[in-house]
PDB file of C-alpha atoms in Angstrom:
ATOM      1  CA  MET A  26     178.605  68.495 -50.360  1.00 74.00           C
ATOM      2  CA  LEU A  27     177.677  70.610 -53.133  1.00 76.00           C
ATOM      3  CA  ALA A  28     178.187  68.399 -55.754  1.00 78.00           C
ATOM      4  CA  ALA A  29     175.822  66.054 -53.876  1.00 83.00           C
ATOM      5  CA  ASP A  30     173.203  68.664 -53.290  1.00 84.00           C
ATOM      6  CA  THR A  31     170.756  67.662 -55.551  1.00 88.00           C
ATOM      7  CA  ALA A  32     167.965  70.372 -55.521  1.00 88.00           C
ATOM      8  CA  SER A  33     170.832  73.015 -56.036  1.00 87.00           C
ATOM      9  CA  ALA A  34     172.437  71.914 -58.812  1.00 88.00           C
ATOM     10  CA  ALA A  35     168.684  71.710 -60.430  1.00 88.00           C
ATOM     11  CA  LEU A  36     168.342  74.853 -59.992  1.00 92.00           C
ATOM     12  CA  GLY A  37     171.365  75.388 -61.783  1.00 92.00           C
ATOM     13  CA  ILE A  38     172.942  77.216 -59.285  1.00 95.00           C
ATOM     14  CA  HIS A  39     176.747  77.539 -59.050  1.00 95.00           C
ATOM     15  CA  LEU A  40     179.877  77.540 -57.302  1.00 96.00           C
ATOM     16  CA  ASP A  41     182.126  80.394 -58.185  1.00 97.00           C
ATOM     17  CA  GLU A  42     184.769  81.305 -55.118  1.00 97.00           C
ATOM     18  CA  LEU A  43     184.984  78.493 -52.070  1.00 97.00           C
ATOM     19  CA  ALA A  44     187.368  79.578 -49.158  1.00 97.00           C
ATOM     20  CA  PRO A  45     187.534  78.672 -45.218  1.00 97.00           C
ATOM     21  CA  GLY A  46     184.352  80.140 -44.052  1.00 97.00           C
ATOM     22  CA  ARG A  47     183.549  81.686 -47.450  1.00 98.00           C
ATOM     23  CA  ALA A  48     181.642  80.978 -50.784  1.00 98.00           C
ATOM     24  CA  VAL A  49     180.042  82.668 -53.415  1.00 98.00           C
ATOM     25  CA  LEU A  50     177.251  81.200 -54.872  1.00 98.00           C
ATOM     26  CA  ARG A  51     175.300  81.842 -58.358  1.00 98.00           C
ATOM     27  CA  MET A  52     172.144  81.581 -59.600  1.00 98.00           C
ATOM     28  CA  LYS A  53     169.761  82.786 -62.974  1.00 98.00           C
ATOM     29  CA  VAL A  54     165.985  83.542 -61.744  1.00 98.00           C
ATOM     30  CA  THR A  55     164.064  81.105 -64.892  1.00 97.00           C
ATOM     31  CA  ALA A  56     160.327  80.929 -65.461  1.00 97.00           C
ATOM     32  CA  ALA A  57     159.788  78.493 -62.990  1.00 96.00           C
ATOM     33  CA  MET A  58     160.324  80.646 -59.826  1.00 96.00           C
ATOM     34  CA  VAL A  59     158.153  82.949 -60.308  1.00 97.00           C
ATOM     35  CA  ASN A  60     155.143  83.566 -57.981  1.00 96.00           C
ATOM     36  CA  GLY A  61     151.499  84.665 -58.889  1.00 95.00           C
ATOM     37  CA  HIS A  62     152.664  88.525 -58.246  1.00 96.00           C
ATOM     38  CA  ARG A  63     155.278  87.452 -61.373  1.00 95.00           C
ATOM     39  CA  ILE A  64     157.885  87.802 -59.283  1.00 97.00           C
ATOM     40  CA  GLY A  65     160.996  85.983 -57.719  1.00 96.00           C
ATOM     41  CA  HIS A  66     159.745  83.850 -54.990  1.00 97.00           C
ATOM     42  CA  GLY A  67     161.140  84.080 -52.037  1.00 96.00           C
ATOM     43  CA  GLY A  68     161.889  80.639 -50.945  1.00 97.00           C
ATOM     44  CA  TYR A  69     163.729  80.472 -53.859  1.00 97.00           C
ATOM     45  CA  VAL A  70     166.163  83.620 -53.064  1.00 98.00           C
ATOM     46  CA  PHE A  71     165.876  81.692 -49.411  1.00 98.00           C
ATOM     47  CA  LEU A  72     167.360  78.508 -50.976  1.00 97.00           C
ATOM     48  CA  LEU A  73     170.519  80.229 -52.378  1.00 98.00           C
ATOM     49  CA  ALA A  74     171.465  82.310 -49.670  1.00 98.00           C
ATOM     50  CA  ASP A  75     171.130  78.806 -47.862  1.00 97.00           C
ATOM     51  CA  SER A  76     172.792  76.786 -50.576  1.00 96.00           C
ATOM     52  CA  ALA A  77     176.242  79.387 -50.046  1.00 97.00           C
ATOM     53  CA  PHE A  78     175.552  78.979 -46.105  1.00 98.00           C
ATOM     54  CA  ALA A  79     176.011  75.264 -46.061  1.00 96.00           C
ATOM     55  CA  CYS A  80     179.514  75.704 -48.569  1.00 96.00           C
ATOM     56  CA  ALA A  81     181.039  78.305 -46.437  1.00 97.00           C
ATOM     57  CA  CYS A  82     179.984  76.635 -42.801  1.00 96.00           C
ATOM     58  CA  ASN A  83     181.159  72.978 -44.366  1.00 95.00           C
ATOM     59  CA  THR A  84     184.807  74.297 -45.830  1.00 95.00           C
ATOM     60  CA  TYR A  85     186.505  73.366 -42.142  1.00 92.00           C
ATOM     61  CA  GLY A  86     185.974  69.091 -42.121  1.00 86.00           C
ATOM     62  CA  PRO A  87     182.928  68.107 -39.911  1.00 87.00           C
ATOM     63  CA  VAL A  88     180.088  67.570 -41.452  1.00 93.00           C
ATOM     64  CA  THR A  89     177.983  70.843 -40.424  1.00 94.00           C
ATOM     65  CA  VAL A  90     174.253  71.480 -40.386  1.00 94.00           C
ATOM     66  CA  ALA A  91     171.895  74.626 -40.123  1.00 95.00           C
ATOM     67  CA  ALA A  92     170.954  74.847 -36.365  1.00 95.00           C
ATOM     68  CA  GLY A  93     168.614  77.791 -37.946  1.00 97.00           C
ATOM     69  CA  ALA A  94     168.147  80.773 -40.173  1.00 98.00           C
ATOM     70  CA  ASP A  95     165.822  84.114 -41.249  1.00 98.00           C
ATOM     71  CA  ILE A  96     165.950  86.009 -44.089  1.00 98.00           C
ATOM     72  CA  VAL A  97     165.229  89.843 -45.245  1.00 98.00           C
ATOM     73  CA  PHE A  98     163.964  90.671 -48.630  1.00 98.00           C
ATOM     74  CA  VAL A  99     164.837  93.818 -49.230  1.00 98.00           C
ATOM     75  CA  ALA A 100     163.747  94.352 -53.254  1.00 98.00           C
ATOM     76  CA  PRO A 101     161.903  91.566 -55.412  1.00 98.00           C
ATOM     77  CA  VAL A 102     163.680  89.224 -58.151  1.00 98.00           C
ATOM     78  CA  LEU A 103     162.691  89.457 -61.610  1.00 97.00           C
ATOM     79  CA  GLU A 104     162.753  86.736 -64.096  1.00 97.00           C
ATOM     80  CA  GLY A 105     166.319  86.414 -65.756  1.00 98.00           C
ATOM     81  CA  ASP A 106     168.011  88.108 -62.882  1.00 98.00           C
ATOM     82  CA  GLU A 107     171.274  86.492 -62.108  1.00 98.00           C
ATOM     83  CA  LEU A 108     172.174  86.489 -58.350  1.00 98.00           C
ATOM     84  CA  VAL A 109     174.505  86.190 -56.311  1.00 98.00           C
ATOM     85  CA  ALA A 110     175.030  84.895 -52.891  1.00 98.00           C
ATOM     86  CA  THR A 111     178.385  85.814 -50.967  1.00 98.00           C
ATOM     87  CA  ALA A 112     178.787  83.689 -47.726  1.00 98.00           C
ATOM     88  CA  GLU A 113     180.572  84.945 -44.942  1.00 98.00           C
ATOM     89  CA  GLU A 114     181.457  83.459 -41.224  1.00 98.00           C
ATOM     90  CA  ARG A 115     181.199  86.260 -38.716  1.00 98.00           C
ATOM     91  CA  THR A 116     182.153  83.231 -35.877  1.00 97.00           C
ATOM     92  CA  ARG A 117     182.303  79.935 -34.561  1.00 96.00           C
ATOM     93  CA  TYR A 118     181.972  79.056 -31.216  1.00 96.00           C
ATOM     94  CA  GLY A 119     182.286  75.127 -29.750  1.00 93.00           C
ATOM     95  CA  ARG A 120     180.881  73.040 -32.717  1.00 94.00           C
ATOM     96  CA  SER A 121     178.559  76.290 -33.494  1.00 96.00           C
ATOM     97  CA  GLY A 122     178.684  79.395 -36.085  1.00 97.00           C
ATOM     98  CA  VAL A 123     177.462  82.682 -37.707  1.00 98.00           C
ATOM     99  CA  TYR A 124     176.978  82.895 -40.947  1.00 98.00           C
ATOM    100  CA  ASP A 125     175.740  86.011 -43.591  1.00 98.00           C
ATOM    101  CA  VAL A 126     175.214  85.879 -46.425  1.00 98.00           C
ATOM    102  CA  THR A 127     174.576  88.728 -49.336  1.00 98.00           C
ATOM    103  CA  VAL A 128     172.442  88.281 -51.917  1.00 98.00           C
ATOM    104  CA  ARG A 129     173.244  90.677 -54.799  1.00 98.00           C
ATOM    105  CA  ARG A 130     171.322  91.523 -58.150  1.00 98.00           C
ATOM    106  CA  GLY A 131     174.597  93.609 -59.928  1.00 97.00           C
ATOM    107  CA  ASP A 132     175.467  95.856 -56.943  1.00 98.00           C
ATOM    108  CA  GLU A 133     172.079  95.903 -55.586  1.00 98.00           C
ATOM    109  CA  VAL A 134     171.624  93.986 -51.946  1.00 98.00           C
ATOM    110  CA  VAL A 135     168.110  91.839 -53.025  1.00 98.00           C
ATOM    111  CA  ALA A 136     168.231  90.448 -49.695  1.00 98.00           C
ATOM    112  CA  GLU A 137     170.168  89.573 -46.257  1.00 98.00           C
ATOM    113  CA  PHE A 138     169.904  86.341 -44.683  1.00 98.00           C
ATOM    114  CA  ARG A 139     172.120  84.999 -41.646  1.00 98.00           C
ATOM    115  CA  GLY A 140     171.831  81.385 -40.865  1.00 98.00           C
ATOM    116  CA  ARG A 141     173.627  79.234 -37.048  1.00 98.00           C
ATOM    117  CA  SER A 142     175.497  75.907 -37.707  1.00 98.00           C
ATOM    118  CA  ARG A 143     175.537  73.235 -35.828  1.00 96.00           C
ATOM    119  CA  SER A 144     179.017  70.822 -36.595  1.00 95.00           C
ATOM    120  CA  LEU A 145     177.430  67.140 -35.778  1.00 93.00           C
ATOM    121  CA  LYS A 146     179.618  64.624 -33.250  1.00 84.00           C
ATOM    122  CA  HIS A 147     179.595  62.178 -36.078  1.00 72.00           C
ATOM    123  CA  GLY A 148     179.204  62.219 -40.068  1.00 53.00           C
TER     124      GLY A 148
END
């Protein structure tokens, strides 16, 4: 799935780890990703977390999409920062699931994301 994700590929997102219900992705914050305050635009941090979530919830086979997600920005990110997003399944029930993603810069947490997944009936 990630190999066909042109949005993630265009941002230089790399997969470091993949296991059932878990994924670790990495992205470097570039000059094109900073906002008018010279800090990383939250949309890019969300995209990294969302991509990790997508990888984790698609490890079981059926095509699975986001039913909803939210994020808490804990600390600003800066150009040149290397961010690592770790997605972990919390629970799956029926065709739905809940996943938490922690985005870090080194040991520092910069964002916490929670995604709700839904597996499609066909696809």
